[in-house]
Short mmCIF file of N, CA and C in Angstrom, two decimals:
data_model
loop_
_atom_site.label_atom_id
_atom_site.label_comp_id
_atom_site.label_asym_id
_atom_site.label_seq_id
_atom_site.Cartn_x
_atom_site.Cartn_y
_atom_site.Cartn_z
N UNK A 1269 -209.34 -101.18 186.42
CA UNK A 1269 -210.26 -101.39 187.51
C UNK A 1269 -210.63 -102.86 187.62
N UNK A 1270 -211.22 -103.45 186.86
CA UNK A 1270 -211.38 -104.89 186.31
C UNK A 1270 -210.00 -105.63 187.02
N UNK A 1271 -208.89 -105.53 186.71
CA UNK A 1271 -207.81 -106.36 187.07
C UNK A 1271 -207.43 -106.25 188.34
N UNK A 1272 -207.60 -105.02 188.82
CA UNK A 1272 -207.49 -104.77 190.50
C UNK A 1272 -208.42 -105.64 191.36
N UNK A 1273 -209.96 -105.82 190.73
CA UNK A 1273 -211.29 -106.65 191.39
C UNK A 1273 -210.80 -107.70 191.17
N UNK A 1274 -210.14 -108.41 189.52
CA UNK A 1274 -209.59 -110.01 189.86
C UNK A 1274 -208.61 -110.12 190.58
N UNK A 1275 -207.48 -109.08 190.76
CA UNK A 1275 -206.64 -109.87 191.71
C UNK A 1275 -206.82 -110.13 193.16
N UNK A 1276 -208.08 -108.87 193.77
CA UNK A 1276 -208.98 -109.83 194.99
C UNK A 1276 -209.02 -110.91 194.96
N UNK A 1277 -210.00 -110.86 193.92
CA UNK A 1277 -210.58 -112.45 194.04
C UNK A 1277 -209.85 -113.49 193.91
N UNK A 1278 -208.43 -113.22 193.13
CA UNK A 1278 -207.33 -114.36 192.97
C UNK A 1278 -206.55 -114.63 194.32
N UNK A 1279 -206.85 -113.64 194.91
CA UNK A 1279 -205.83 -113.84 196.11
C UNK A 1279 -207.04 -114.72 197.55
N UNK A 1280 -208.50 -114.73 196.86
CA UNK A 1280 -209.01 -115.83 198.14
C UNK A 1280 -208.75 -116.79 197.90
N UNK A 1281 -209.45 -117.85 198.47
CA UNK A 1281 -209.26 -119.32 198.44
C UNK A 1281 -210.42 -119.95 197.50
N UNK A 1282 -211.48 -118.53 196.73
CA UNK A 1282 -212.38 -118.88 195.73
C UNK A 1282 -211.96 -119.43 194.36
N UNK A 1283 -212.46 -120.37 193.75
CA UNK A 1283 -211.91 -120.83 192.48
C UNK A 1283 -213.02 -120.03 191.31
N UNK A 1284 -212.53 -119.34 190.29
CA UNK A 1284 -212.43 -118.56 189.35
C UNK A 1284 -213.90 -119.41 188.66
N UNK A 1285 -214.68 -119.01 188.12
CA UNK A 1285 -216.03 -119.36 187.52
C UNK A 1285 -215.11 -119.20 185.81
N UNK A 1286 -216.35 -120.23 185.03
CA UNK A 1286 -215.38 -119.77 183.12
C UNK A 1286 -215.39 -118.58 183.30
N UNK A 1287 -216.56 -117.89 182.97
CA UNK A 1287 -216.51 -116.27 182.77
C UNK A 1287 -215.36 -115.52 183.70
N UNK A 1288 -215.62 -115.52 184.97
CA UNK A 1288 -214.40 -115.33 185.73
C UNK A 1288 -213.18 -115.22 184.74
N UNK A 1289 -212.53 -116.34 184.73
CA UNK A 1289 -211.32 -116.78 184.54
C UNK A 1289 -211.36 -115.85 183.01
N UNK A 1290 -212.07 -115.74 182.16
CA UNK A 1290 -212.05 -115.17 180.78
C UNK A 1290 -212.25 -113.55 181.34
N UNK A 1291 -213.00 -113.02 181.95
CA UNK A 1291 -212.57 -111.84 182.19
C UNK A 1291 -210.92 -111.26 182.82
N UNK A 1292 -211.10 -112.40 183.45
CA UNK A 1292 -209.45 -111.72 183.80
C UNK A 1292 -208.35 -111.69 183.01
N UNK A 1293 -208.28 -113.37 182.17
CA UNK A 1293 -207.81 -113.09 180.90
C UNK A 1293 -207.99 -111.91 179.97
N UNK A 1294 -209.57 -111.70 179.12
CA UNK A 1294 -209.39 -110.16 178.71
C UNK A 1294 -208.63 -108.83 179.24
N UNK A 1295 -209.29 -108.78 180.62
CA UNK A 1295 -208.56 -107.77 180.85
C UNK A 1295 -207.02 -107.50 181.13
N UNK A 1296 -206.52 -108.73 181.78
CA UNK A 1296 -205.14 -108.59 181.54
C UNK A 1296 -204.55 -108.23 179.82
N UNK A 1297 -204.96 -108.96 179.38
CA UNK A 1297 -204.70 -108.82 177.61
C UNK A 1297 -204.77 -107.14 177.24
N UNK A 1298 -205.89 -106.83 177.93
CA UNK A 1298 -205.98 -105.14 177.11
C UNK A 1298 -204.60 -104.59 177.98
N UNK A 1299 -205.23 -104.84 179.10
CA UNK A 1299 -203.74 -103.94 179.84
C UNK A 1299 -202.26 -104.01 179.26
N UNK A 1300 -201.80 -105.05 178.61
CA UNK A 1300 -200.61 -106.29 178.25
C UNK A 1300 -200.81 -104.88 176.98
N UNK A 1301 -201.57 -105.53 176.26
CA UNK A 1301 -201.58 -104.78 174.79
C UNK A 1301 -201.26 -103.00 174.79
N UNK A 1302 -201.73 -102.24 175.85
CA UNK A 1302 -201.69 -100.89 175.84
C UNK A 1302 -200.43 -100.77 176.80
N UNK A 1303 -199.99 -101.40 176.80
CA UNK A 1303 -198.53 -101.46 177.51
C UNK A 1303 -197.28 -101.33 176.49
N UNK A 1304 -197.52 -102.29 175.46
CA UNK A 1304 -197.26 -103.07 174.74
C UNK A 1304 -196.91 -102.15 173.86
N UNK A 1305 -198.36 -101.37 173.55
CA UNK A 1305 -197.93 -100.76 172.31
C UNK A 1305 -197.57 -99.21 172.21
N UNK A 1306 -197.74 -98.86 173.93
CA UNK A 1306 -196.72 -97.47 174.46
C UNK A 1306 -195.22 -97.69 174.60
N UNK A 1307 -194.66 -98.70 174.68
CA UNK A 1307 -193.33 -98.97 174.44
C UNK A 1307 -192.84 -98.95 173.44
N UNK A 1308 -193.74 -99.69 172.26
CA UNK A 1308 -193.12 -99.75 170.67
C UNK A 1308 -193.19 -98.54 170.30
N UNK A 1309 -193.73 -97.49 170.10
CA UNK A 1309 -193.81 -95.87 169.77
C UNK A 1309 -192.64 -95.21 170.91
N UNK A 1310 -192.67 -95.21 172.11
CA UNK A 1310 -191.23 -94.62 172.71
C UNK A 1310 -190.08 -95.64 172.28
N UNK A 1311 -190.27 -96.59 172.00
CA UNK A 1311 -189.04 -97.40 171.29
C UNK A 1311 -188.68 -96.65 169.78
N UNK A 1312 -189.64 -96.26 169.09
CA UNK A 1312 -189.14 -96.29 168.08
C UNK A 1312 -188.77 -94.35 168.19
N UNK A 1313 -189.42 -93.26 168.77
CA UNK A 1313 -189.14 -92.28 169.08
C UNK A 1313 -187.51 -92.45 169.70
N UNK A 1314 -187.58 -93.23 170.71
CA UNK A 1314 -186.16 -92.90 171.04
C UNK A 1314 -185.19 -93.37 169.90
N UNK A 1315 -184.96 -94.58 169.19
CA UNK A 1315 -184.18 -94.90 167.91
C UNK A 1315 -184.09 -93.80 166.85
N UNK A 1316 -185.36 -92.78 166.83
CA UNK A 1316 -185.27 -91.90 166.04
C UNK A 1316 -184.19 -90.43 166.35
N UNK A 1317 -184.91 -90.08 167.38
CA UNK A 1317 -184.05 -88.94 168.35
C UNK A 1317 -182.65 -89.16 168.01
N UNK A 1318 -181.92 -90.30 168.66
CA UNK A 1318 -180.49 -91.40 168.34
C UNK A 1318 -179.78 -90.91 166.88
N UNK A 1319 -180.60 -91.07 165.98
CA UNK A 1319 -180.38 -90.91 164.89
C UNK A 1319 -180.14 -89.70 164.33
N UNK A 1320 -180.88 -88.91 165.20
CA UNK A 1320 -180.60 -87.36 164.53
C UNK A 1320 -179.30 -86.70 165.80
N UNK A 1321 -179.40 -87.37 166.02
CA UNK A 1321 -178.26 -86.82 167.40
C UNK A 1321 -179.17 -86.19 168.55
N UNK A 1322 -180.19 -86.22 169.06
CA UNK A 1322 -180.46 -85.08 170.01
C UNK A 1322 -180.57 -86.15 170.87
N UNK A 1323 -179.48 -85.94 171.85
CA UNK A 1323 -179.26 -86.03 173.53
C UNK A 1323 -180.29 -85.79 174.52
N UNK A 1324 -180.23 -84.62 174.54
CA UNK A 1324 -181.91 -84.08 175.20
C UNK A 1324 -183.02 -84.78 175.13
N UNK A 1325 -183.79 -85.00 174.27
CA UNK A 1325 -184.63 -85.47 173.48
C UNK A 1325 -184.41 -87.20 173.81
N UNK A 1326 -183.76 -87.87 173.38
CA UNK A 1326 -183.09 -89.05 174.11
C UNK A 1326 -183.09 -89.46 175.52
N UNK A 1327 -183.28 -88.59 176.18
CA UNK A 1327 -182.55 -88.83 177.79
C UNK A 1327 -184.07 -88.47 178.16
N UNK A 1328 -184.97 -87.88 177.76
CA UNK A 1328 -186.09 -87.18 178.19
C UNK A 1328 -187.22 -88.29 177.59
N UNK A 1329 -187.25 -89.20 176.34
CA UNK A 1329 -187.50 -90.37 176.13
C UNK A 1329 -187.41 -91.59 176.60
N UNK A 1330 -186.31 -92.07 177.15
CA UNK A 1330 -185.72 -93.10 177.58
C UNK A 1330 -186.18 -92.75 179.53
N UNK A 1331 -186.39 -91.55 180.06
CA UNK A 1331 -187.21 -91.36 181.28
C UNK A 1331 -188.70 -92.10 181.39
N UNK A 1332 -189.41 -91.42 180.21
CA UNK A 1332 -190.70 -91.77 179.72
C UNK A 1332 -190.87 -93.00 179.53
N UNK A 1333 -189.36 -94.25 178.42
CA UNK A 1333 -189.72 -95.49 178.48
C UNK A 1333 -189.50 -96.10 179.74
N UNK A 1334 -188.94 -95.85 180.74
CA UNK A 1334 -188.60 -96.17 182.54
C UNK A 1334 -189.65 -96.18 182.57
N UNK A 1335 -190.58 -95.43 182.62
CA UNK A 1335 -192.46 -95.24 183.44
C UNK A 1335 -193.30 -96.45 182.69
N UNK A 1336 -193.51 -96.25 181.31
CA UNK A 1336 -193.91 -97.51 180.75
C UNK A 1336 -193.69 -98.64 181.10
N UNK A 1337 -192.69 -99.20 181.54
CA UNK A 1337 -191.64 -100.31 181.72
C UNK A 1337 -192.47 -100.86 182.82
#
């Protein structure tokens, strides 16, 4: 919600206040980070799946890392 309200405001011709500019930083960061670290767990699920052979399981993972992405 936060990052949707800064990119308003990034897109006027207003210049960003400190706080400003540090909120948007934070919040991009959390977003970045929970991005971040739903990929490394379907990354490592799918390497696992791979390993045991299941196809299914694989193809139904690697959908899931598409959405993350």
């Amino acid at each position: 919600e936060i990052v949707e309200n800064m990119k308003r405001m990034a897109s006027s011709d207003q210049e960003f206040t400190v706080e400003e500019r540090n909120l948007l930083s934070v919040a991009y960061k959390n977003v970045i980070g929970a991005c971040r670290a739903s990929w490394r767990i379907v990354s490592s699920v799918e390497q696992k799946e791979e390993s045991k052979g299941n196809e299914a399981q694989v193809s139904m993972v690697k959908g899931y890392g598409e959405k993350v992405e």
